[in-house]
């Protein structure tokens, strides 16, 4: 069964550095999402993306964040200048046309900002 | 915006017992309510979902009920097994927009 994949699984970075988290959504899916989960807390929505543009974003998704679909398979989340509070697990999710509600999650990237 | 409250935060049951987790939501426009199971260090896995045009849905030992008037929905797990131990999250969304999650319930099933 196809799954969403994410790389890297873990990333350690210094405060102020840029990071790019990568996701490969399920191949026939057209809706893409990023969520984050701070350790021990609930999953929080960051942004959704469809037809090469952001369709919705949360208050968390400020100017430090950006998303891109650079080619036909990858979907990336960039954090321009990381802060300590960006440390979290970042999940990518995708859903397909005709069943947009059902979102399938990737395994996550654990980001640690020192 | 939508707000989802989930109770209890922890739940301990004996193997074979039933477990019930409850969620309430605030936005009457929400019409999709999934439940995710998350084992330690792993991705959230969709286990069951319900849309606002039905009141109950069942899949083997798992069932979900929805009360649109009261804006609450519940997950019922019967005949619990140790492998059901995990964190369970409810969520709500409107027509495929952002999933808004509850804070999670840590279910422990002891044998």
mmCIF file of C-alpha atoms in Angstrom:
data_model
loop_
_atom_site.group_PDB
_atom_site.id
_atom_site.type_symbol
_atom_site.label_atom_id
_atom_site.label_comp_id
_atom_site.label_asym_id
_atom_site.label_seq_id
_atom_site.Cartn_x
_atom_site.Cartn_y
_atom_site.Cartn_z
ATOM 1 C CA UNK A 1 0.000 0.000 0.000
ATOM 2 C CA UNK A 2 1.446 3.417 -0.950
ATOM 3 C CA UNK A 3 2.600 5.610 1.915
ATOM 4 C CA UNK A 4 3.755 9.158 2.405
ATOM 5 C CA UNK A 5 7.512 9.281 2.938
ATOM 6 C CA UNK A 6 9.621 11.955 4.600
ATOM 7 C CA UNK A 7 13.313 12.760 4.790
ATOM 8 C CA UNK A 8 15.314 13.119 6.888
ATOM 9 C CA UNK A 9 13.919 11.180 9.817
ATOM 10 C CA UNK A 10 15.942 13.317 12.221
ATOM 11 C CA UNK A 11 17.564 16.709 11.820
ATOM 12 C CA UNK A 12 19.672 18.617 14.312
ATOM 13 C CA UNK A 13 20.441 22.243 13.546
ATOM 14 C CA UNK A 14 21.763 25.360 15.185
ATOM 15 C CA UNK A 15 19.436 28.240 16.001
ATOM 16 C CA UNK A 16 19.293 30.672 13.109
ATOM 17 C CA UNK A 17 20.069 28.077 10.455
ATOM 18 C CA UNK A 18 17.767 27.210 7.577
ATOM 19 C CA UNK A 19 16.293 23.741 7.281
ATOM 20 C CA UNK A 20 14.369 22.048 4.505
ATOM 21 C CA UNK A 21 12.139 19.120 5.307
ATOM 22 C CA UNK A 22 11.152 16.892 2.429
ATOM 23 C CA UNK A 23 8.065 14.862 1.744
ATOM 24 C CA UNK A 24 6.956 12.579 -1.056
ATOM 25 C CA UNK A 25 3.152 12.396 -0.975
ATOM 26 C CA UNK A 26 1.216 9.409 -2.259
ATOM 27 C CA UNK A 27 1.510 9.543 -6.034
ATOM 28 C CA UNK A 28 -2.093 10.234 -7.068
ATOM 29 C CA UNK A 29 -2.781 12.693 -4.247
ATOM 30 C CA UNK A 30 -3.305 16.353 -5.009
ATOM 31 C CA UNK A 31 -3.728 17.938 -1.556
ATOM 32 C CA UNK A 32 -0.697 18.323 0.684
ATOM 33 C CA UNK A 33 -0.348 19.389 4.292
ATOM 34 C CA UNK A 34 2.256 20.070 6.943
ATOM 35 C CA UNK A 35 1.571 19.573 10.635
ATOM 36 C CA UNK A 36 3.841 19.731 13.641
ATOM 37 C CA UNK A 37 3.774 18.050 17.028
ATOM 38 C CA UNK A 38 5.795 19.414 19.901
ATOM 39 C CA UNK A 39 6.884 16.594 22.198
ATOM 40 C CA UNK A 40 3.987 15.362 24.295
ATOM 41 C CA UNK A 41 1.472 17.740 22.749
ATOM 42 C CA UNK A 42 -1.222 17.551 20.114
ATOM 43 C CA UNK A 43 -0.742 17.667 16.379
ATOM 44 C CA UNK A 44 -1.060 21.229 15.036
ATOM 45 C CA UNK A 45 -1.894 22.292 11.490
ATOM 46 C CA UNK A 46 0.636 24.479 9.687
ATOM 47 C CA UNK A 47 -0.342 24.749 6.036
ATOM 48 C CA UNK A 48 -2.223 23.142 3.174
ATOM 49 C CA UNK A 49 -1.248 23.258 -0.493
ATOM 50 C CA UNK A 50 -3.165 22.561 -3.674
ATOM 51 C CA UNK A 51 -2.623 23.372 -7.315
ATOM 52 C CA UNK A 52 0.777 24.917 -6.598
ATOM 53 C CA UNK A 53 -0.419 27.394 -4.060
ATOM 54 C CA UNK A 54 -1.172 27.641 -0.361
ATOM 55 C CA UNK A 55 -4.867 27.078 0.273
ATOM 56 C CA UNK A 56 -4.861 27.559 4.037
ATOM 57 C CA UNK A 57 -2.350 28.364 6.769
ATOM 58 C CA UNK A 58 -2.377 28.689 10.534
ATOM 59 C CA UNK A 59 -1.026 31.415 12.782
ATOM 60 C CA UNK A 60 2.052 29.261 13.364
ATOM 61 C CA UNK A 61 2.958 29.469 9.675
ATOM 62 C CA UNK A 62 4.593 32.882 9.729
ATOM 63 C CA UNK A 63 7.106 34.480 7.357
ATOM 64 C CA UNK A 64 9.844 32.119 8.558
ATOM 65 C CA UNK A 65 8.060 29.220 6.888
ATOM 66 C CA UNK A 66 7.563 28.461 3.233
ATOM 67 C CA UNK A 67 6.410 25.498 1.186
ATOM 68 C CA UNK A 68 7.208 24.421 -2.305
ATOM 69 C CA UNK A 69 6.500 21.644 -4.746
ATOM 70 C CA UNK A 70 9.735 21.801 -6.736
ATOM 71 C CA UNK A 71 8.909 18.876 -9.009
ATOM 72 C CA UNK A 72 6.186 16.327 -9.621
ATOM 73 C CA UNK A 73 6.869 14.278 -6.528
ATOM 74 C CA UNK A 74 8.416 16.310 -3.705
ATOM 75 C CA UNK A 75 6.757 18.712 -1.295
ATOM 76 C CA UNK A 76 9.055 20.706 0.973
ATOM 77 C CA UNK A 77 8.792 22.807 4.110
ATOM 78 C CA UNK A 78 11.511 25.399 4.632
ATOM 79 C CA UNK A 79 12.182 27.148 7.914
ATOM 80 C CA UNK A 80 14.361 30.143 7.134
ATOM 81 C CA UNK A 81 15.893 30.953 10.501
ATOM 82 C CA UNK A 82 15.165 28.284 13.062
ATOM 83 C CA UNK A 83 14.302 29.079 16.665
ATOM 84 C CA UNK A 84 14.513 26.847 19.716
ATOM 85 C CA UNK A 85 10.714 26.615 19.788
ATOM 86 C CA UNK A 86 10.694 25.136 16.271
ATOM 87 C CA UNK A 87 11.907 21.873 17.788
ATOM 88 C CA UNK A 88 9.142 19.383 17.060
ATOM 89 C CA UNK A 89 8.102 16.450 14.925
ATOM 90 C CA UNK A 90 6.964 17.652 11.524
ATOM 91 C CA UNK A 91 4.451 15.526 9.674
ATOM 92 C CA UNK A 92 3.547 15.751 6.031
ATOM 93 C CA UNK A 93 0.148 14.483 4.929
ATOM 94 C CA UNK A 94 -1.647 14.095 1.636
ATOM 95 C CA UNK A 95 -5.114 13.366 0.355
ATOM 96 C CA UNK A 96 -6.639 12.621 -3.019
ATOM 97 C CA UNK A 97 -9.166 14.222 -5.287
ATOM 98 C CA UNK A 98 -12.602 12.896 -4.475
ATOM 99 C CA UNK A 99 -11.717 12.132 -0.858
ATOM 100 C CA UNK A 100 -9.957 15.252 0.228
ATOM 101 C CA UNK A 101 -10.906 14.778 3.876
ATOM 102 C CA UNK A 102 -8.980 11.544 4.368
ATOM 103 C CA UNK A 103 -5.425 12.584 5.108
ATOM 104 C CA UNK A 104 -2.582 10.093 5.247
ATOM 105 C CA UNK A 105 0.411 11.003 7.346
ATOM 106 C CA UNK A 106 4.095 10.438 6.748
ATOM 107 C CA UNK A 107 6.444 9.078 9.427
ATOM 108 C CA UNK A 108 7.625 12.555 10.398
ATOM 109 C CA UNK A 109 10.902 14.422 10.709
ATOM 110 C CA UNK A 110 12.105 15.084 14.204
ATOM 111 C CA UNK A 111 13.723 18.520 14.218
ATOM 112 C CA UNK A 112 15.916 19.574 17.098
ATOM 113 C CA UNK A 113 17.113 23.174 17.221
ATOM 114 C CA UNK A 114 20.056 23.819 19.546
ATOM 115 C CA UNK B 1 -11.845 28.931 14.476
ATOM 116 C CA UNK B 2 -12.481 25.330 15.383
ATOM 117 C CA UNK B 3 -11.563 24.051 18.843
ATOM 118 C CA UNK B 4 -11.581 20.370 19.758
ATOM 119 C CA UNK B 5 -11.630 19.180 23.348
ATOM 120 C CA UNK B 6 -10.799 15.550 24.160
ATOM 121 C CA UNK B 7 -11.339 13.532 27.341
ATOM 122 C CA UNK B 8 -9.947 11.751 29.203
ATOM 123 C CA UNK B 9 -6.258 12.525 28.790
ATOM 124 C CA UNK B 10 -5.324 9.083 30.116
ATOM 125 C CA UNK B 11 -7.329 5.879 30.269
ATOM 126 C CA UNK B 12 -6.291 2.580 31.795
ATOM 127 C CA UNK B 13 -8.339 -0.565 31.211
ATOM 128 C CA UNK B 14 -7.968 -4.286 31.663
ATOM 129 C CA UNK B 15 -7.660 -6.469 28.610
ATOM 130 C CA UNK B 16 -11.121 -7.363 27.364
ATOM 131 C CA UNK B 17 -12.777 -4.263 28.778
ATOM 132 C CA UNK B 18 -14.251 -1.494 26.659
ATOM 133 C CA UNK B 19 -12.724 1.959 26.266
ATOM 134 C CA UNK B 20 -14.547 5.159 25.405
ATOM 135 C CA UNK B 21 -12.912 8.449 24.409
ATOM 136 C CA UNK B 22 -14.992 11.576 23.939
ATOM 137 C CA UNK B 23 -14.474 14.748 21.933
ATOM 138 C CA UNK B 24 -16.402 17.949 21.522
ATOM 139 C CA UNK B 25 -16.027 20.515 18.786
ATOM 140 C CA UNK B 26 -17.058 24.125 18.511
ATOM 141 C CA UNK B 27 -17.597 24.882 14.812
ATOM 142 C CA UNK B 28 -20.936 23.688 13.521
ATOM 143 C CA UNK B 29 -19.527 23.838 9.973
ATOM 144 C CA UNK B 30 -17.213 20.906 10.718
ATOM 145 C CA UNK B 31 -18.424 17.810 8.924
ATOM 146 C CA UNK B 32 -15.582 15.305 9.014
ATOM 147 C CA UNK B 33 -14.344 13.605 12.195
ATOM 148 C CA UNK B 34 -11.437 11.168 12.022
ATOM 149 C CA UNK B 35 -9.707 9.255 14.774
ATOM 150 C CA UNK B 36 -5.979 8.603 14.629
ATOM 151 C CA UNK B 37 -3.906 6.127 16.615
ATOM 152 C CA UNK B 38 -0.294 7.045 17.302
ATOM 153 C CA UNK B 39 2.180 4.587 18.725
ATOM 154 C CA UNK B 40 5.306 5.945 20.350
ATOM 155 C CA UNK B 41 7.562 7.649 17.805
ATOM 156 C CA UNK B 42 5.379 6.699 14.844
ATOM 157 C CA UNK B 43 3.047 8.462 12.452
ATOM 158 C CA UNK B 44 -0.636 9.031 13.263
ATOM 159 C CA UNK B 45 -2.609 6.222 11.643
ATOM 160 C CA UNK B 46 -6.223 6.758 10.629
ATOM 161 C CA UNK B 47 -8.327 4.063 12.312
ATOM 162 C CA UNK B 48 -11.864 5.230 11.650
ATOM 163 C CA UNK B 49 -13.707 8.341 10.538
ATOM 164 C CA UNK B 50 -17.254 9.609 10.341
ATOM 165 C CA UNK B 51 -18.949 12.239 8.273
ATOM 166 C CA UNK B 52 -21.771 14.425 9.476
ATOM 167 C CA UNK B 53 -24.420 12.684 7.419
ATOM 168 C CA UNK B 54 -24.262 9.564 9.625
ATOM 169 C CA UNK B 55 -24.610 9.032 13.350
ATOM 170 C CA UNK B 56 -22.572 5.886 13.849
ATOM 171 C CA UNK B 57 -19.949 3.827 12.081
ATOM 172 C CA UNK B 58 -18.436 0.526 13.086
ATOM 173 C CA UNK B 59 -15.356 -1.408 12.005
ATOM 174 C CA UNK B 60 -14.847 -4.666 13.891
ATOM 175 C CA UNK B 61 -13.989 -3.720 17.497
ATOM 176 C CA UNK B 62 -13.984 0.022 16.834
ATOM 177 C CA UNK B 63 -16.994 2.284 16.542
ATOM 178 C CA UNK B 64 -17.519 6.023 16.368
ATOM 179 C CA UNK B 65 -20.702 7.907 17.217
ATOM 180 C CA UNK B 66 -21.545 11.481 16.293
ATOM 181 C CA UNK B 67 -24.101 13.816 17.849
ATOM 182 C CA UNK B 68 -24.236 16.891 15.627
ATOM 183 C CA UNK B 69 -26.733 18.708 17.811
ATOM 184 C CA UNK B 70 -24.524 18.447 20.878
ATOM 185 C CA UNK B 71 -21.323 18.754 18.795
ATOM 186 C CA UNK B 72 -19.672 15.716 20.238
ATOM 187 C CA UNK B 73 -18.322 12.436 18.941
ATOM 188 C CA UNK B 74 -16.906 9.396 20.657
ATOM 189 C CA UNK B 75 -14.611 6.468 19.950
ATOM 190 C CA UNK B 76 -15.578 3.093 21.361
ATOM 191 C CA UNK B 77 -13.142 0.193 21.473
ATOM 192 C CA UNK B 78 -14.553 -3.142 22.614
ATOM 193 C CA UNK B 79 -12.638 -6.216 23.800
ATOM 194 C CA UNK B 80 -9.467 -4.204 24.236
ATOM 195 C CA UNK B 81 -6.111 -5.885 23.666
ATOM 196 C CA UNK B 82 -2.595 -4.854 24.768
ATOM 197 C CA UNK B 83 -1.809 -3.813 21.196
ATOM 198 C CA UNK B 84 -4.527 -1.192 21.443
ATOM 199 C CA UNK B 85 -2.247 0.710 23.838
ATOM 200 C CA UNK B 86 -1.344 3.997 22.142
ATOM 201 C CA UNK B 87 -2.264 7.668 22.017
ATOM 202 C CA UNK B 88 -5.575 8.326 20.291
ATOM 203 C CA UNK B 89 -6.358 11.685 18.725
ATOM 204 C CA UNK B 90 -9.707 12.926 17.543
ATOM 205 C CA UNK B 91 -9.910 15.658 14.930
ATOM 206 C CA UNK B 92 -12.465 17.769 13.122
ATOM 207 C CA UNK B 93 -12.474 19.557 9.804
ATOM 208 C CA UNK B 94 -14.782 21.240 7.357
ATOM 209 C CA UNK B 95 -14.864 19.775 3.876
ATOM 210 C CA UNK B 96 -11.239 18.709 3.703
ATOM 211 C CA UNK B 97 -9.655 21.754 5.208
ATOM 212 C CA UNK B 98 -7.149 21.663 8.076
ATOM 213 C CA UNK B 99 -7.576 18.906 10.618
ATOM 214 C CA UNK B 100 -7.913 20.383 14.099
ATOM 215 C CA UNK B 101 -6.810 17.835 16.648
ATOM 216 C CA UNK B 102 -7.707 17.204 20.242
ATOM 217 C CA UNK B 103 -4.946 16.871 22.818
ATOM 218 C CA UNK B 104 -4.940 13.098 22.730
ATOM 219 C CA UNK B 105 -5.802 10.230 25.057
ATOM 220 C CA UNK B 106 -3.148 7.811 26.242
ATOM 221 C CA UNK B 107 -4.807 4.401 26.406
ATOM 222 C CA UNK B 108 -3.099 1.689 28.409
ATOM 223 C CA UNK B 109 -4.444 -1.853 28.197
ATOM 224 C CA UNK B 110 -3.033 -4.210 30.781
ATOM 225 C CA UNK B 111 -3.186 -7.977 30.505
#
